[in-house]
Amino acid sequence: MIKSKNCFSFVASLTRWLNQKDNMMDKTTEEKIYDAARRIFILKGMDGARMQEIADEAGMNKALLHYYFRSKENLFKAVFKDTFTKFFIKVKDTLFSDISAKEKLIAFIDNYINLIQANPYVPQFIINEINRDPQMLKTMMFESEIEPQKILELFLSEVQRNNLSKLDPRHIVISLLGMLIFPFIARPLLQMVYFNDDQDAYNRFLSERKEIVKNMILKFIEE
Amino acid sequence: MIKSKNCFSFVASLTRWLNQKDNMMDKTTEEKIYDAARRIFILKGMDGARMQEIADEAGMNKALLHYYFRSKENLFKAVFKDTFTKFFIKVKDTLFSDISAKEKLIAFIDNYINLIQANPYVPQFIINEINRDPQMLKTMMFESEIEPQKILELFLSEVQRNNLSKLDPRHIVISLLGMLIFPFIARPLLQMVYFNDDQDAYNRFLSERKEIVKNMILKFIEE
DNA sequence: GTCTATATGGCGATAGAC
DNA sequence: GTCTATCGCCATATAGAC
């Protein structure tokens, strides 16, 4: 029957990269299923998504989803694990670069807002899941080769070691993440109330927000 | 059943039983259903909740839920509308008090963190729903007598009119809300990574956060 | 590997006795 | 108003032809 769910995403993306085959026709069936599932799960969550919907999105029959992934639960875990860990790789790259701590913070804000703008539904997807099934999150994080918890801790100690603030650095990190993520997860409400439901205006607001958040954070950590 | 060895403890038991009756037994069936639905929907969301689960929580049969509320959709809307609007009444009260703008901001932070600490799952519930069905949110908001959008706008103009900041005041409001809400909606992840899954330590962190956020916000708006 | 057809169970909702 | 029993549908999952 099946193959390991762990190596799928790595194998798939490696294959794409090696062959530079990113168009639809050259994707394997497994990749088509995975990509479709990712779109649907991120939009509707585990409970809201339907296997039939994913099959339609992938342009094939429902039975094939079970042939490749055995169950909805399996397919979801593959998508979530991959999506979750990929969101931390960017942070890792920023933290290991050879610049000062303050510059790292600034680079992080730029990278992170860009990342969310390119994947606007991902923060809501992750937050949803860490509340729906915290136990799954725990096992997933410690199984992951990327070790997201290590990256979060690294980010924290980076703030701490450089005396960027006299405060508990966790307050800094959490405030920063909250300021960055909130306008995306509360978008429908904020866009309606504060921007007359004007999508373009809201996108401009999000772009200009990079500098705003940078200034806010710098004000915190400068005594 | 009440058992006792003397009449004093009997009286005490009876008093407890009567009080319990006042709290529990006097609730109408409709109230029992509503309260149970509220607990389940807030924990699991519309998609994750089951009518059977709500009936069990309310201590009655599934059919009664439909007798009083006709459909799951109806019951959910009643719960959501009520929960959503109640979250804005606190803000309204704060804004209409007779204190300076800066004091209002400080009072808001205190009130809001207390409110969330007493209802820790509500922010996640609301954010979930405004993304799941934004259209329902819109009609609900404009039907509501409390008019949450007016309150949000009032909060915004309060920041603006008093020149609390040269920035677009929407950045201030959104940053503030993000800083306040994020530690609650991302709690399972943050508590695990940053607090060794120590619940008490995390609660202390949340309590001390009131002063931290106050200081952060005051630093923004003071030039 | 991919399809059609079907099994199996659970869910929201209703009928009808009391 | 409240219950038991059940309907009808839809979801996940499997069987089996090709």
PDB file of N, CA, C and O (backbone and C1' of nucleotides) in Angstrom, chain B residues 29 61 63-64 67-68, chain D residues 1-6:
ATOM      1  N   THR B  29     -35.987  25.315  30.553  1.00  0.00           N
ATOM      2  CA  THR B  29     -35.357  24.375  29.630  1.00  0.00           C
ATOM      3  C   THR B  29     -34.586  25.121  28.549  1.00  0.00           C
ATOM      4  O   THR B  29     -33.468  24.742  28.188  1.00  0.00           O
ATOM      5  N   ASN B  61     -32.821  15.396  26.164  1.00  0.00           N
ATOM      6  CA  ASN B  61     -32.791  14.725  24.879  1.00  0.00           C
ATOM      7  C   ASN B  61     -32.557  15.688  23.725  1.00  0.00           C
ATOM      8  O   ASN B  61     -32.950  16.854  23.770  1.00  0.00           O
ATOM      9  N   ALA B  63     -33.958  15.914  20.925  1.00  0.00           N
ATOM     10  CA  ALA B  63     -35.158  16.434  20.259  1.00  0.00           C
ATOM     11  C   ALA B  63     -35.584  17.785  20.833  1.00  0.00           C
ATOM     12  O   ALA B  63     -36.119  18.634  20.118  1.00  0.00           O
ATOM     13  N   LEU B  64     -35.325  17.971  22.120  1.00  0.00           N
ATOM     14  CA  LEU B  64     -35.735  19.227  22.758  1.00  0.00           C
ATOM     15  C   LEU B  64     -34.962  20.422  22.191  1.00  0.00           C
ATOM     16  O   LEU B  64     -35.483  21.540  22.135  1.00  0.00           O
ATOM     17  N   TYR B  67     -36.820  21.393  19.298  1.00  0.00           N
ATOM     18  CA  TYR B  67     -38.124  21.948  19.666  1.00  0.00           C
ATOM     19  C   TYR B  67     -37.984  23.436  20.003  1.00  0.00           C
ATOM     20  O   TYR B  67     -38.807  24.259  19.608  1.00  0.00           O
ATOM     21  N   TYR B  68     -36.903  23.789  20.708  1.00  0.00           N
ATOM     22  CA  TYR B  68     -36.760  25.184  21.156  1.00  0.00           C
ATOM     23  C   TYR B  68     -36.031  26.074  20.136  1.00  0.00           C
ATOM     24  O   TYR B  68     -36.325  27.256  20.043  1.00  0.00           O
TER      25      TYR B  68
ATOM     26  P    DG D   1     -43.727  25.711  26.730  1.00  0.00           P
ATOM     27  O5'  DG D   1     -43.352  24.377  27.416  1.00  0.00           O
ATOM     28  C5'  DG D   1     -43.807  23.073  26.909  1.00  0.00           C
ATOM     29  C4'  DG D   1     -43.231  22.051  27.838  1.00  0.00           C
ATOM     30  C3'  DG D   1     -41.770  21.694  27.540  1.00  0.00           C
ATOM     31  O3'  DG D   1     -41.241  21.101  28.720  1.00  0.00           O
ATOM     32  C1'  DG D   1     -43.154  19.908  26.895  1.00  0.00           C
ATOM     33  P    DT D   2     -39.690  20.797  28.864  1.00  0.00           P
ATOM     34  O5'  DT D   2     -39.548  19.253  28.514  1.00  0.00           O
ATOM     35  C5'  DT D   2     -39.985  18.287  29.453  1.00  0.00           C
ATOM     36  C4'  DT D   2     -39.994  16.904  28.821  1.00  0.00           C
ATOM     37  C3'  DT D   2     -38.672  16.498  28.169  1.00  0.00           C
ATOM     38  O3'  DT D   2     -38.049  15.496  28.958  1.00  0.00           O
ATOM     39  C1'  DT D   2     -40.566  15.826  26.877  1.00  0.00           C
ATOM     40  P    DC D   3     -36.663  14.866  28.526  1.00  0.00           P
ATOM     41  O5'  DC D   3     -37.106  13.550  27.723  1.00  0.00           O
ATOM     42  C5'  DC D   3     -37.518  12.391  28.437  1.00  0.00           C
ATOM     43  C4'  DC D   3     -38.314  11.478  27.527  1.00  0.00           C
ATOM     44  C3'  DC D   3     -37.484  10.704  26.516  1.00  0.00           C
ATOM     45  O3'  DC D   3     -37.011   9.485  27.091  1.00  0.00           O
ATOM     46  C1'  DC D   3     -39.518  11.537  25.539  1.00  0.00           C
ATOM     47  P    DT D   4     -35.916   8.631  26.344  1.00  0.00           P
ATOM     48  O5'  DT D   4     -36.745   7.853  25.225  1.00  0.00           O
ATOM     49  C5'  DT D   4     -37.865   7.046  25.566  1.00  0.00           C
ATOM     50  C4'  DT D   4     -38.387   6.329  24.331  1.00  0.00           C
ATOM     51  C3'  DT D   4     -37.334   5.559  23.545  1.00  0.00           C
ATOM     52  O3'  DT D   4     -37.892   4.332  23.083  1.00  0.00           O
ATOM     53  C1'  DT D   4     -38.286   7.216  22.150  1.00  0.00           C
ATOM     54  P    DA D   5     -36.993   3.289  22.254  1.00  0.00           P
ATOM     55  O5'  DA D   5     -37.428   3.599  20.751  1.00  0.00           O
ATOM     56  C5'  DA D   5     -38.795   3.802  20.448  1.00  0.00           C
ATOM     57  C4'  DA D   5     -38.940   4.156  18.968  1.00  0.00           C
ATOM     58  C3'  DA D   5     -37.953   3.425  18.065  1.00  0.00           C
ATOM     59  O3'  DA D   5     -38.649   2.931  16.922  1.00  0.00           O
ATOM     60  C1'  DA D   5     -37.744   5.757  17.750  1.00  0.00           C
ATOM     61  P    DT D   6     -37.873   2.040  15.810  1.00  0.00           P
ATOM     62  O5'  DT D   6     -37.741   3.079  14.617  1.00  0.00           O
ATOM     63  C5'  DT D   6     -38.809   4.009  14.404  1.00  0.00           C
ATOM     64  C4'  DT D   6     -38.354   5.083  13.432  1.00  0.00           C
ATOM     65  C3'  DT D   6     -37.395   4.608  12.329  1.00  0.00           C
ATOM     66  O3'  DT D   6     -37.880   5.079  11.095  1.00  0.00           O
ATOM     67  C1'  DT D   6     -36.579   6.555  13.289  1.00  0.00           C
TER      68       DT D   6
END
